[in-house]
mmCIF file of C-alpha atoms in Angstrom:
data_model
loop_
_atom_site.group_PDB
_atom_site.id
_atom_site.type_symbol
_atom_site.label_atom_id
_atom_site.label_comp_id
_atom_site.label_asym_id
_atom_site.label_seq_id
_atom_site.Cartn_x
_atom_site.Cartn_y
_atom_site.Cartn_z
ATOM 1 C CA ALA M 750 25.487 135.744 -90.798
ATOM 2 C CA GLN M 751 27.604 138.481 -89.323
ATOM 3 C CA SER M 752 28.025 142.115 -90.232
ATOM 4 C CA VAL M 753 29.571 145.307 -88.902
ATOM 5 C CA THR M 754 28.501 148.899 -89.280
ATOM 6 C CA GLN M 755 30.769 151.805 -88.485
ATOM 7 C CA LEU M 756 28.876 155.052 -88.151
ATOM 8 C CA GLY M 757 30.777 157.912 -89.655
ATOM 9 C CA SER M 758 33.302 157.391 -92.408
ATOM 10 C CA HIS M 759 35.223 160.485 -91.212
ATOM 11 C CA VAL M 760 35.612 161.761 -87.678
ATOM 12 C CA SER M 761 37.506 164.938 -86.840
ATOM 13 C CA VAL M 762 38.590 165.891 -83.323
ATOM 14 C CA SER M 763 40.899 168.420 -81.809
ATOM 15 C CA GLU M 764 44.084 167.341 -80.154
ATOM 16 C CA GLY M 765 43.340 166.527 -76.526
ATOM 17 C CA ALA M 766 39.652 165.883 -77.153
ATOM 18 C CA LEU M 767 37.777 162.640 -76.620
ATOM 19 C CA VAL M 768 37.866 160.159 -79.450
ATOM 20 C CA LEU M 769 34.730 158.093 -80.024
ATOM 21 C CA LEU M 770 34.504 155.761 -83.016
ATOM 22 C CA ARG M 771 31.295 153.822 -83.295
ATOM 23 C CA CYS M 772 30.860 150.180 -84.235
ATOM 24 C CA ASN M 773 27.688 148.113 -84.219
ATOM 25 C CA TYR M 774 27.615 144.474 -85.070
ATOM 26 C CA SER M 775 25.134 141.843 -86.033
ATOM 27 C CA SER M 776 25.766 138.222 -85.202
ATOM 28 C CA SER M 777 23.705 135.091 -84.717
ATOM 29 C CA VAL M 778 26.470 133.542 -82.611
ATOM 30 C CA PRO M 779 28.523 134.965 -79.749
ATOM 31 C CA PRO M 780 30.884 137.351 -81.485
ATOM 32 C CA TYR M 781 34.547 138.082 -81.191
ATOM 33 C CA LEU M 782 35.181 141.747 -81.925
ATOM 34 C CA PHE M 783 38.320 143.527 -83.070
ATOM 35 C CA TRP M 784 39.529 147.035 -83.716
ATOM 36 C CA TYR M 785 42.374 147.442 -86.161
ATOM 37 C CA VAL M 786 44.216 150.637 -87.114
ATOM 38 C CA GLN M 787 45.899 151.389 -90.408
ATOM 39 C CA TYR M 788 48.481 154.090 -90.715
ATOM 40 C CA PRO M 789 49.433 155.299 -94.204
ATOM 41 C CA ASN M 790 51.359 152.710 -96.227
ATOM 42 C CA GLN M 791 51.201 150.168 -93.459
ATOM 43 C CA GLY M 792 49.194 147.030 -92.721
ATOM 44 C CA LEU M 793 46.294 146.741 -90.344
ATOM 45 C CA GLN M 794 47.505 146.617 -86.760
ATOM 46 C CA LEU M 795 45.427 145.166 -83.914
ATOM 47 C CA LEU M 796 44.393 147.769 -81.344
ATOM 48 C CA LEU M 797 42.314 145.513 -79.125
ATOM 49 C CA LYS M 798 39.901 142.606 -79.170
ATOM 50 C CA TYR M 799 36.950 141.240 -77.237
ATOM 51 C CA THR M 800 36.907 137.492 -76.739
ATOM 52 C CA SER M 801 34.130 137.093 -74.122
ATOM 53 C CA ALA M 802 36.226 137.759 -71.069
ATOM 54 C CA ALA M 803 35.963 141.320 -69.693
ATOM 55 C CA THR M 804 33.460 143.551 -71.456
ATOM 56 C CA LEU M 805 35.752 146.572 -71.116
ATOM 57 C CA VAL M 806 38.833 145.924 -73.184
ATOM 58 C CA LYS M 807 41.981 147.978 -73.040
ATOM 59 C CA GLY M 808 44.295 148.176 -76.025
ATOM 60 C CA ILE M 809 47.434 149.810 -77.201
ATOM 61 C CA ASN M 810 48.051 153.563 -77.392
ATOM 62 C CA GLY M 811 45.500 154.352 -74.708
ATOM 63 C CA PHE M 812 42.458 153.044 -76.615
ATOM 64 C CA GLU M 813 39.700 151.027 -75.055
ATOM 65 C CA ALA M 814 36.365 149.605 -76.124
ATOM 66 C CA GLU M 815 33.310 148.307 -74.288
ATOM 67 C CA PHE M 816 31.264 145.365 -75.483
ATOM 68 C CA LYS M 817 27.575 146.047 -74.933
ATOM 69 C CA LYS M 818 25.472 143.063 -75.890
ATOM 70 C CA SER M 819 22.184 144.865 -75.322
ATOM 71 C CA GLU M 820 23.173 147.573 -77.774
ATOM 72 C CA THR M 821 25.169 145.262 -80.092
ATOM 73 C CA SER M 822 27.955 147.788 -79.917
ATOM 74 C CA PHE M 823 31.706 147.855 -79.539
ATOM 75 C CA HIS M 824 32.636 151.535 -79.643
ATOM 76 C CA LEU M 825 36.263 152.609 -79.506
ATOM 77 C CA THR M 826 37.286 155.450 -77.218
ATOM 78 C CA LYS M 827 40.360 157.363 -76.167
ATOM 79 C CA PRO M 828 40.165 160.142 -73.546
ATOM 80 C CA SER M 829 42.613 162.492 -75.213
ATOM 81 C CA ALA M 830 43.476 162.469 -78.901
ATOM 82 C CA HIS M 831 47.033 162.830 -80.077
ATOM 83 C CA MET M 832 48.173 163.913 -83.526
ATOM 84 C CA SER M 833 49.706 160.488 -84.022
ATOM 85 C CA ASP M 834 46.243 158.883 -83.717
ATOM 86 C CA ALA M 835 45.304 160.134 -87.168
ATOM 87 C CA ALA M 836 44.679 156.979 -89.171
ATOM 88 C CA GLU M 837 41.936 154.716 -90.491
ATOM 89 C CA TYR M 838 40.214 152.486 -87.965
ATOM 90 C CA PHE M 839 38.423 149.249 -88.757
ATOM 91 C CA CYS M 840 36.009 147.310 -86.619
ATOM 92 C CA ALA M 841 35.679 143.601 -87.370
ATOM 93 C CA VAL M 842 33.716 140.594 -86.135
ATOM 94 C CA SER M 843 34.348 136.878 -86.264
ATOM 95 C CA GLY M 844 32.978 133.763 -84.645
ATOM 96 C CA SER M 845 30.737 132.191 -87.220
ATOM 97 C CA SER M 846 33.123 129.714 -88.871
ATOM 98 C CA ASN M 847 36.117 128.861 -86.665
ATOM 99 C CA THR M 848 38.353 129.504 -89.652
ATOM 100 C CA GLY M 849 39.291 132.986 -88.492
ATOM 101 C CA LYS M 850 37.295 134.788 -91.158
ATOM 102 C CA LEU M 851 37.003 138.458 -90.222
ATOM 103 C CA ILE M 852 34.049 140.544 -91.356
ATOM 104 C CA PHE M 853 35.026 144.220 -91.465
ATOM 105 C CA GLY M 854 33.153 147.464 -91.227
ATOM 106 C CA GLN M 855 33.749 150.129 -93.827
ATOM 107 C CA GLY M 856 36.348 151.942 -91.754
ATOM 108 C CA THR M 857 36.502 155.369 -90.113
ATOM 109 C CA THR M 858 39.148 157.917 -90.917
ATOM 110 C CA LEU M 859 40.172 159.832 -87.833
ATOM 111 C CA GLN M 860 41.511 163.329 -88.352
ATOM 112 C CA VAL M 861 43.175 165.106 -85.419
ATOM 113 C CA LYS M 862 43.419 168.850 -85.629
ATOM 114 C CA PRO M 863 46.051 170.825 -83.727
ATOM 115 C CA GLU I 844 59.137 142.478 -83.972
ATOM 116 C CA PRO I 845 58.229 139.949 -86.674
ATOM 117 C CA GLU I 846 55.928 141.204 -89.362
ATOM 118 C CA VAL I 847 54.113 140.045 -92.454
ATOM 119 C CA THR I 848 55.636 141.279 -95.680
ATOM 120 C CA GLN I 849 54.099 141.520 -99.149
ATOM 121 C CA THR I 850 55.532 142.011 -102.594
ATOM 122 C CA PRO I 851 55.145 143.884 -104.786
ATOM 123 C CA SER I 852 53.724 146.949 -103.100
ATOM 124 C CA HIS I 853 52.140 148.049 -106.371
ATOM 125 C CA GLN I 854 51.336 146.127 -109.535
ATOM 126 C CA VAL I 855 49.823 147.333 -112.785
ATOM 127 C CA THR I 856 48.621 144.723 -115.262
ATOM 128 C CA GLN I 857 46.536 144.403 -118.377
ATOM 129 C CA MET I 858 43.113 142.807 -118.259
ATOM 130 C CA GLY I 859 43.376 139.073 -118.940
ATOM 131 C CA GLN I 860 46.892 138.752 -117.601
ATOM 132 C CA GLU I 861 47.892 136.518 -114.728
ATOM 133 C CA VAL I 862 49.243 138.057 -111.550
ATOM 134 C CA ILE I 863 50.846 136.513 -108.497
ATOM 135 C CA LEU I 864 50.854 138.357 -105.244
ATOM 136 C CA ARG I 865 53.398 137.235 -102.715
ATOM 137 C CA CYS I 866 53.350 137.219 -98.947
ATOM 138 C CA VAL I 867 55.824 136.096 -96.310
ATOM 139 C CA PRO I 868 53.880 135.348 -93.133
ATOM 140 C CA ILE I 869 55.369 135.449 -89.670
ATOM 141 C CA SER I 870 57.628 132.440 -89.395
ATOM 142 C CA ASN I 871 55.912 130.375 -86.682
ATOM 143 C CA HIS I 872 52.378 131.104 -87.880
ATOM 144 C CA LEU I 873 50.275 128.306 -89.336
ATOM 145 C CA TYR I 874 47.109 130.075 -90.505
ATOM 146 C CA PHE I 875 47.074 132.300 -93.534
ATOM 147 C CA TYR I 876 44.535 134.637 -95.081
ATOM 148 C CA TRP I 877 43.922 136.930 -98.008
ATOM 149 C CA TYR I 878 41.620 139.914 -97.913
ATOM 150 C CA ARG I 879 41.038 142.660 -100.399
ATOM 151 C CA GLN I 880 39.731 146.201 -100.319
ATOM 152 C CA ILE I 881 38.320 147.822 -103.414
ATOM 153 C CA LEU I 882 38.776 151.576 -103.264
ATOM 154 C CA GLY I 883 36.102 153.121 -101.081
ATOM 155 C CA GLN I 884 34.691 149.785 -99.958
ATOM 156 C CA LYS I 885 35.062 147.430 -97.025
ATOM 157 C CA VAL I 886 37.937 145.053 -96.439
ATOM 158 C CA GLU I 887 36.592 141.719 -97.668
ATOM 159 C CA PHE I 888 37.630 138.196 -96.749
ATOM 160 C CA LEU I 889 38.822 136.086 -99.650
ATOM 161 C CA VAL I 890 40.270 132.857 -98.283
ATOM 162 C CA SER I 891 41.777 131.148 -95.259
ATOM 163 C CA PHE I 892 44.448 128.467 -95.545
ATOM 164 C CA TYR I 893 45.835 125.901 -93.155
ATOM 165 C CA ASN I 894 47.870 122.737 -93.508
ATOM 166 C CA ASN I 895 48.151 123.246 -97.247
ATOM 167 C CA GLU I 896 44.411 123.366 -97.700
ATOM 168 C CA ILE I 897 41.811 126.036 -98.078
ATOM 169 C CA SER I 898 39.794 126.221 -94.858
ATOM 170 C CA GLU I 899 37.181 128.612 -96.109
ATOM 171 C CA LYS I 900 36.677 130.815 -99.161
ATOM 172 C CA SER I 901 34.262 133.558 -99.957
ATOM 173 C CA GLU I 902 32.005 133.872 -102.976
ATOM 174 C CA ILE I 903 34.552 136.288 -104.441
ATOM 175 C CA PHE I 904 37.174 133.536 -104.508
ATOM 176 C CA ASP I 905 36.080 131.881 -107.713
ATOM 177 C CA ASP I 906 38.010 129.647 -110.126
ATOM 178 C CA GLN I 907 40.132 132.581 -111.246
ATOM 179 C CA PHE I 908 41.782 132.692 -107.845
ATOM 180 C CA SER I 909 44.150 130.199 -106.287
ATOM 181 C CA VAL I 910 46.435 130.146 -103.268
ATOM 182 C CA GLU I 911 49.584 128.231 -102.643
ATOM 183 C CA ARG I 912 52.310 127.821 -100.074
ATOM 184 C CA PRO I 913 55.090 126.745 -102.416
ATOM 185 C CA ASP I 914 57.777 126.539 -99.769
ATOM 186 C CA GLY I 915 58.127 127.010 -96.041
ATOM 187 C CA SER I 916 57.986 130.766 -96.153
ATOM 188 C CA ASN I 917 55.890 132.151 -99.001
ATOM 189 C CA PHE I 918 52.114 132.288 -99.374
ATOM 190 C CA THR I 919 50.853 133.373 -102.775
ATOM 191 C CA LEU I 920 47.587 134.512 -104.327
ATOM 192 C CA LYS I 921 47.241 133.960 -108.051
ATOM 193 C CA ILE I 922 44.655 135.574 -110.251
ATOM 194 C CA ARG I 923 44.657 133.696 -113.557
ATOM 195 C CA SER I 924 42.943 136.167 -115.840
ATOM 196 C CA THR I 925 42.529 139.539 -114.270
ATOM 197 C CA LYS I 926 39.419 141.641 -114.707
ATOM 198 C CA LEU I 927 38.992 145.364 -114.233
ATOM 199 C CA GLU I 928 37.023 144.718 -111.065
ATOM 200 C CA ASP I 929 39.985 142.901 -109.524
ATOM 201 C CA SER I 930 41.648 146.273 -109.002
ATOM 202 C CA ALA I 931 42.008 146.568 -105.245
ATOM 203 C CA MET I 932 44.392 146.534 -102.308
ATOM 204 C CA TYR I 933 45.157 142.914 -101.383
ATOM 205 C CA PHE I 934 46.142 142.175 -97.801
ATOM 206 C CA CYS I 935 47.774 139.003 -96.567
ATOM 207 C CA ALA I 936 47.455 138.020 -92.905
ATOM 208 C CA SER I 937 48.758 135.233 -90.726
ATOM 209 C CA GLY I 938 47.864 133.821 -87.344
ATOM 210 C CA LYS I 939 49.588 131.617 -84.871
ATOM 211 C CA ASP I 940 46.633 129.598 -83.660
ATOM 212 C CA ARG I 941 43.285 128.368 -84.876
ATOM 213 C CA GLY I 942 40.086 129.965 -83.823
ATOM 214 C CA ASP I 943 37.958 132.985 -84.479
ATOM 215 C CA GLN I 944 39.289 134.746 -81.400
ATOM 216 C CA GLU I 945 42.886 134.607 -82.536
ATOM 217 C CA THR I 946 44.715 137.704 -83.687
ATOM 218 C CA GLN I 947 45.592 138.027 -87.343
ATOM 219 C CA TYR I 948 48.701 139.978 -88.313
ATOM 220 C CA PHE I 949 48.380 141.892 -91.565
ATOM 221 C CA GLY I 950 50.893 142.837 -94.180
ATOM 222 C CA PRO I 951 51.038 146.319 -95.748
ATOM 223 C CA GLY I 952 49.159 145.231 -98.834
ATOM 224 C CA THR I 953 49.687 145.067 -102.581
ATOM 225 C CA ARG I 954 47.826 147.622 -104.652
ATOM 226 C CA LEU I 955 46.725 145.960 -107.892
ATOM 227 C CA LEU I 956 45.563 148.039 -110.816
ATOM 228 C CA VAL I 957 44.047 146.260 -113.794
ATOM 229 C CA LEU I 958 43.869 148.302 -116.986
#
């Protein structure tokens, strides 16, 4: 079975500050890991994904995430937050079924203060 | 850039009524999915669909739910007799290729409210 835990349902940072959104996973098989972002009234958009190539994955809008097997983590970071980064972020895992089923975390709402 | 579209954006229905949620996946995609998110809870997988067959379904996807690709463009989710607990945001997604590592592209969702 697979599961995802996102620590912190709400994270607030100042504009220009480091963004760190935490994701821990549980998986009995090698996982594929995803970060999606949802802006208001829009669908989930892929930020980046880990598919067992490089452990440090770079995504869109300056985000990156590092796969750490020893810590079962896939935290999302961005060096400098921008107001436009305010959104809900979802971490997801797949790999257990080959049907593409994604198992999501509960989501983290990122607030960026001016 | 191609995108997944969903209609309606909002639907209000009475308990026991049938609803059909519609999705238009990206045109060259072959793999289709429905997820839902009850307010304040996680996004949950409902069903995956390929080659006019269900590939996998979750425990949530009981006999009250069905999916169909009635033509070359639409992908629908039908709930036969809605319950209060079916109130949720329903997301459709599509993917170009098979495999758990493949990217899924999500629509904006349909918010269903069952009264």
